[in-house]
Coordinates of C-alpha atoms in Angstrom, one line a residue:
M1 CA -57.5 72.8 62.7
S2 CA -59.5 76.1 63.5
V3 CA -63.1 76.0 64.8
A4 CA -64.0 77.9 61.6
D5 CA -63.1 74.8 59.5
I6 CA -65.4 72.5 61.1
S7 CA -68.4 74.3 62.8
G8 CA -69.0 77.4 61.0
H9 CA -67.4 79.8 63.2
A10 CA -66.2 83.0 61.6
H11 CA -64.3 86.3 62.4
A12 CA -66.1 89.4 63.2
S13 CA -65.2 92.8 64.5
A14 CA -68.5 93.2 66.1
A15 CA -69.1 93.1 69.9
P16 CA -68.9 89.8 71.6
V17 CA -72.8 89.9 72.2
V18 CA -74.4 89.4 68.9
S19 CA -78.3 89.2 68.0
L20 CA -78.9 85.4 67.8
R21 CA -81.5 83.6 65.9
W22 CA -82.9 80.7 68.0
G23 CA -85.9 79.8 65.8
A24 CA -84.0 77.4 63.7
P25 CA -80.6 76.5 64.8
V26 CA -78.4 74.8 62.2
A27 CA -78.3 70.9 62.7
G28 CA -75.5 68.5 62.4
G29 CA -72.0 70.0 62.7
A30 CA -68.7 68.1 63.4
E31 CA -68.7 64.3 64.3
V32 CA -66.0 62.4 65.5
A33 CA -64.8 59.8 62.9
S34 CA -64.9 56.0 64.3
P35 CA -63.3 54.5 65.9
Y36 CA -62.0 57.6 67.8
L37 CA -63.6 58.7 70.7
L38 CA -63.0 62.4 70.8
T39 CA -61.4 65.3 68.8
T40 CA -60.5 68.7 69.7
A41 CA -60.7 71.9 67.5
V42 CA -58.3 74.7 68.6
F43 CA -59.2 78.2 67.4
D44 CA -56.3 80.3 67.7
G45 CA -57.5 84.1 67.8
T46 CA -54.0 85.8 68.7
E47 CA -54.0 86.9 65.1
A48 CA -57.7 87.4 64.4
G49 CA -59.3 90.6 63.7
G50 CA -61.9 90.3 66.2
P51 CA -64.2 88.0 68.5
A52 CA -64.9 84.5 67.0
F53 CA -68.5 83.7 67.2
S54 CA -71.0 81.2 65.8
E55 CA -74.8 81.2 65.0
P56 CA -77.2 79.0 67.2
H57 CA -76.3 75.4 65.9
T58 CA -76.4 71.8 67.4
H59 CA -74.2 69.0 67.3
T60 CA -74.8 65.2 66.6
D61 CA -72.0 64.3 69.2
A62 CA -71.5 66.0 72.7
L63 CA -69.3 69.1 73.1
L64 CA -66.9 70.2 75.8
M65 CA -66.1 73.9 75.5
W66 CA -63.1 75.3 77.2
P67 CA -60.9 78.3 76.9
H68 CA -57.0 77.7 77.1
T69 CA -56.4 81.4 77.3
R70 CA -58.7 84.6 77.8
S71 CA -62.4 83.6 78.0
L72 CA -65.0 81.8 76.0
T73 CA -68.8 82.5 76.1
L74 CA -71.5 80.0 75.8
H75 CA -74.8 81.3 74.5
T76 CA -78.0 79.5 74.9
S77 CA -81.7 80.5 74.4
A78 CA -81.9 80.8 78.3
G79 CA -78.6 82.6 79.2
V80 CA -74.9 83.5 78.9
R81 CA -72.1 81.5 80.5
R82 CA -68.5 83.3 80.3
L83 CA -66.0 80.6 81.0
I84 CA -62.3 81.6 82.0
P85 CA -59.3 79.0 82.0
G86 CA -59.8 76.1 84.0
Q87 CA -63.4 75.9 83.4
G88 CA -65.5 74.2 80.7
V89 CA -69.0 73.5 79.8
W90 CA -70.6 70.2 78.6
V91 CA -73.2 70.6 75.8
P92 CA -75.0 67.4 74.9
P93 CA -76.0 66.4 71.6
G94 CA -79.0 68.5 70.1
V95 CA -78.7 71.1 72.5
P96 CA -78.9 74.7 70.6
H97 CA -76.0 76.9 71.5
A98 CA -73.6 79.5 70.2
A99 CA -70.2 80.7 71.2
T100 CA -68.0 83.7 71.5
A101 CA -64.3 83.6 71.8
D102 CA -62.3 86.5 72.9
T103 CA -60.0 88.3 70.4
G104 CA -56.4 87.3 71.2
G105 CA -57.3 84.1 73.1
V106 CA -57.1 80.4 72.4
A107 CA -60.6 78.7 72.5
C108 CA -61.1 74.8 72.3
Y109 CA -64.0 72.7 71.4
T110 CA -63.6 69.0 72.2
Y111 CA -66.3 66.8 70.4
V112 CA -67.1 63.5 72.2
A113 CA -68.6 60.7 70.3
R114 CA -72.1 59.7 71.2
S115 CA -71.1 56.2 72.1
A116 CA -68.4 57.6 74.5
I117 CA -70.6 59.9 76.6
P118 CA -70.4 59.3 80.4
D119 CA -73.6 57.8 81.9
R120 CA -76.3 60.4 82.6
W121 CA -74.4 63.1 81.1
T122 CA -77.6 64.3 79.3
S123 CA -77.7 68.1 80.4
L124 CA -75.6 71.2 80.3
R125 CA -73.0 71.1 83.1
M126 CA -69.7 72.8 84.2
V127 CA -66.7 70.6 83.9
K128 CA -63.2 71.1 85.4
V129 CA -60.6 71.3 82.8
G130 CA -57.4 71.7 84.7
R131 CA -53.8 72.1 83.1
A132 CA -53.2 68.4 82.9
L133 CA -56.4 67.8 81.1
Q134 CA -55.8 70.7 78.7
E135 CA -52.2 69.7 77.9
M136 CA -53.4 66.1 77.1
L137 CA -56.3 67.1 74.6
L138 CA -54.0 69.8 72.9
H139 CA -51.2 67.1 72.5
L140 CA -53.5 64.8 71.2
D141 CA -54.7 67.4 68.6
A142 CA -51.0 68.4 67.7
T143 CA -49.3 64.9 67.8
P144 CA -49.3 62.1 65.2
M145 CA -49.4 58.8 67.2
P146 CA -50.5 55.1 66.6
D147 CA -54.2 54.6 66.7
D148 CA -54.1 52.2 69.7
L149 CA -52.1 54.8 71.7
R150 CA -54.6 57.5 70.8
L151 CA -57.6 55.5 71.7
R152 CA -55.9 54.6 75.1
T153 CA -55.1 58.3 75.9
Q154 CA -58.9 59.2 74.8
R155 CA -60.2 56.7 77.2
V156 CA -58.2 58.1 80.0
I157 CA -59.1 61.7 79.2
L158 CA -62.8 60.7 79.2
E159 CA -62.1 58.9 82.8
M160 CA -60.8 62.2 83.9
L161 CA -63.9 64.5 83.1
Q162 CA -65.3 65.5 86.5
E163 CA -68.1 68.1 86.9
D164 CA -66.9 71.6 88.6
P165 CA -68.4 71.9 92.1
L166 CA -67.7 75.6 91.9
P167 CA -70.6 77.7 90.7
V168 CA -70.0 79.7 87.2
L169 CA -71.7 83.1 86.7
E170 CA -74.7 82.5 84.4
V171 CA -76.5 85.6 83.1
P172 CA -80.0 84.6 82.4
V173 CA -81.9 86.4 79.6
P174 CA -85.4 87.4 79.2
V175 CA -87.8 85.4 76.8
D176 CA -89.6 88.4 75.5
W177 CA -87.9 89.4 72.2
R178 CA -88.3 93.1 72.9
I179 CA -86.6 92.7 76.2
R180 CA -84.1 90.2 74.8
A181 CA -83.0 93.2 72.5
L182 CA -82.6 95.6 75.5
A183 CA -80.7 92.7 77.3
D184 CA -78.3 92.1 74.5
D185 CA -77.6 95.8 74.3
V186 CA -76.8 96.1 78.2
L187 CA -74.5 93.0 77.6
R188 CA -72.6 94.8 74.9
D189 CA -72.1 97.7 77.1
P190 CA -72.0 96.7 80.9
D191 CA -70.3 99.7 82.0
S192 CA -73.1 102.0 80.9
D193 CA -74.4 104.0 83.6
R194 CA -77.9 104.5 81.9
S195 CA -80.8 104.1 84.2
V196 CA -83.5 101.8 83.4
E197 CA -85.8 104.9 82.5
E198 CA -83.0 105.6 79.8
W199 CA -82.8 102.1 78.6
A200 CA -86.6 102.1 78.5
A201 CA -86.7 105.2 76.2
R202 CA -83.7 103.7 74.1
H203 CA -86.0 100.8 73.3
S204 CA -89.4 102.5 73.2
L205 CA -90.3 100.3 76.2
S206 CA -92.0 101.3 79.5
V207 CA -90.3 101.0 82.6
R208 CA -93.2 98.8 83.8
T209 CA -92.9 96.5 80.8
I210 CA -89.2 95.8 81.4
T211 CA -89.9 95.5 85.2
R212 CA -92.6 92.7 84.6
A213 CA -90.5 91.0 81.9
F214 CA -87.4 90.7 84.3
S215 CA -89.6 89.5 87.1
R216 CA -91.6 87.0 85.0
D217 CA -88.8 85.5 82.7
I218 CA -85.5 85.6 85.0
G219 CA -87.0 86.3 88.7
M220 CA -84.9 89.2 89.3
S221 CA -84.8 93.1 89.1
F222 CA -83.3 94.8 86.3
S223 CA -80.8 96.4 88.7
R224 CA -79.8 93.0 90.2
W225 CA -79.5 91.4 86.6
R226 CA -77.3 94.3 85.5
S227 CA -74.7 93.7 88.4
L228 CA -74.8 90.1 87.2
V229 CA -73.7 91.2 83.7
R230 CA -71.1 93.4 84.9
M231 CA -69.6 90.8 87.1
S232 CA -69.5 88.4 84.3
A233 CA -67.6 90.9 82.2
A234 CA -65.4 91.5 85.1
T235 CA -64.2 87.8 85.3
A236 CA -63.0 88.0 81.7
M237 CA -61.1 91.2 82.3
L238 CA -59.3 89.8 85.5
T239 CA -58.5 86.8 83.6
Q240 CA -56.7 88.9 80.9
G241 CA -54.5 90.4 83.8
H242 CA -56.3 93.8 84.1
P243 CA -55.8 95.3 87.6
V244 CA -58.9 95.4 89.7
N245 CA -59.1 99.3 89.8
L246 CA -59.3 99.3 85.9
V247 CA -61.8 96.5 85.8
A248 CA -63.9 98.3 88.5
H249 CA -63.9 101.4 86.1
R250 CA -64.9 99.4 82.9
C251 CA -67.6 97.9 84.8
G252 CA -69.3 101.3 85.8
Y253 CA -68.0 101.5 89.4
S254 CA -66.4 104.6 90.7
T255 CA -64.3 102.9 93.3
T256 CA -62.5 99.8 93.6
S257 CA -64.1 99.1 97.0
A258 CA -67.6 99.5 95.6
F259 CA -66.7 97.0 92.9
S260 CA -65.1 94.5 95.2
A261 CA -68.0 94.7 97.6
A262 CA -70.5 93.9 94.8
F263 CA -68.2 91.3 93.1
R264 CA -68.3 89.4 96.4
R265 CA -72.1 89.9 96.8
V266 CA -72.6 88.2 93.3
T267 CA -69.8 85.5 93.3
G268 CA -69.1 84.9 97.0
A269 CA -65.5 85.8 96.8
S270 CA -63.3 88.6 96.2
P271 CA -61.8 89.1 92.6
T272 CA -58.6 87.9 93.6
E273 CA -60.0 84.9 95.5
Y274 CA -62.3 84.2 92.5
L275 CA -59.4 83.9 90.2
R276 CA -57.3 81.7 92.6
E277 CA -60.2 79.3 93.1
R278 CA -61.5 79.0 89.7
S279 CA -58.8 79.7 87.2
V280 CA -55.8 77.5 86.1
S281 CA -53.9 80.6 85.1
V282 CA -54.0 84.3 84.7
I283 CA -53.2 85.5 81.0
P284 CA -51.8 88.9 80.8

């Protein structure tokens, strides 16, 4: 079952970052049928014509988003989190969100019935989705089995859920709609070497307006925020198996050493260490 079948996802040839409308997210979405505790929708993008994305929406049940291959991006009104294999994000019922799945990747959406939600899991949180958990969820999705066995397996899976202690790059976004449009533009083009003055002119804004908005809304300078955008894009490319020197170039760095130093400043690890510690696999 594809994600498009149950939660309004669609194919698009546009860039992974889209202009999202947060004012009126669609309510409802997929629900887990009783007596089951969870169900997983698998979106196979290996034959898709472009990234799969959804407009902002909410769910009656909880949602665990996780990529099986390549990367998967969670969008909220406050920011963007790009997940690599081994990482997942827990979205409680009623929380507006959107998603973008990489072309050529496999993205998974595990819905958890409200009655089965772990105690105190009432806010967004990162979840470890290791290989064993992935394979169990995919096996349940693809394999017919008696109800009693399916329910026992689902209970085991819920007991296996645990928060991920390793930080995941989150790119906050400004609240001001004028600056949000600029931010979306930068997210679409992380390797651009435009200066803040050039970005300001492109969006008919003053540098002072941009500086104030970034300081007020997300607590950092435009330059520091753009570095975060580039490192987020870099994690996805590294997961796809691209060499570090190519990733450095595509993220706007003239040398691999400069990129590696910037990556360590933002993530606390080198590109190789980051993948080894956080990803269950590197997908070529």
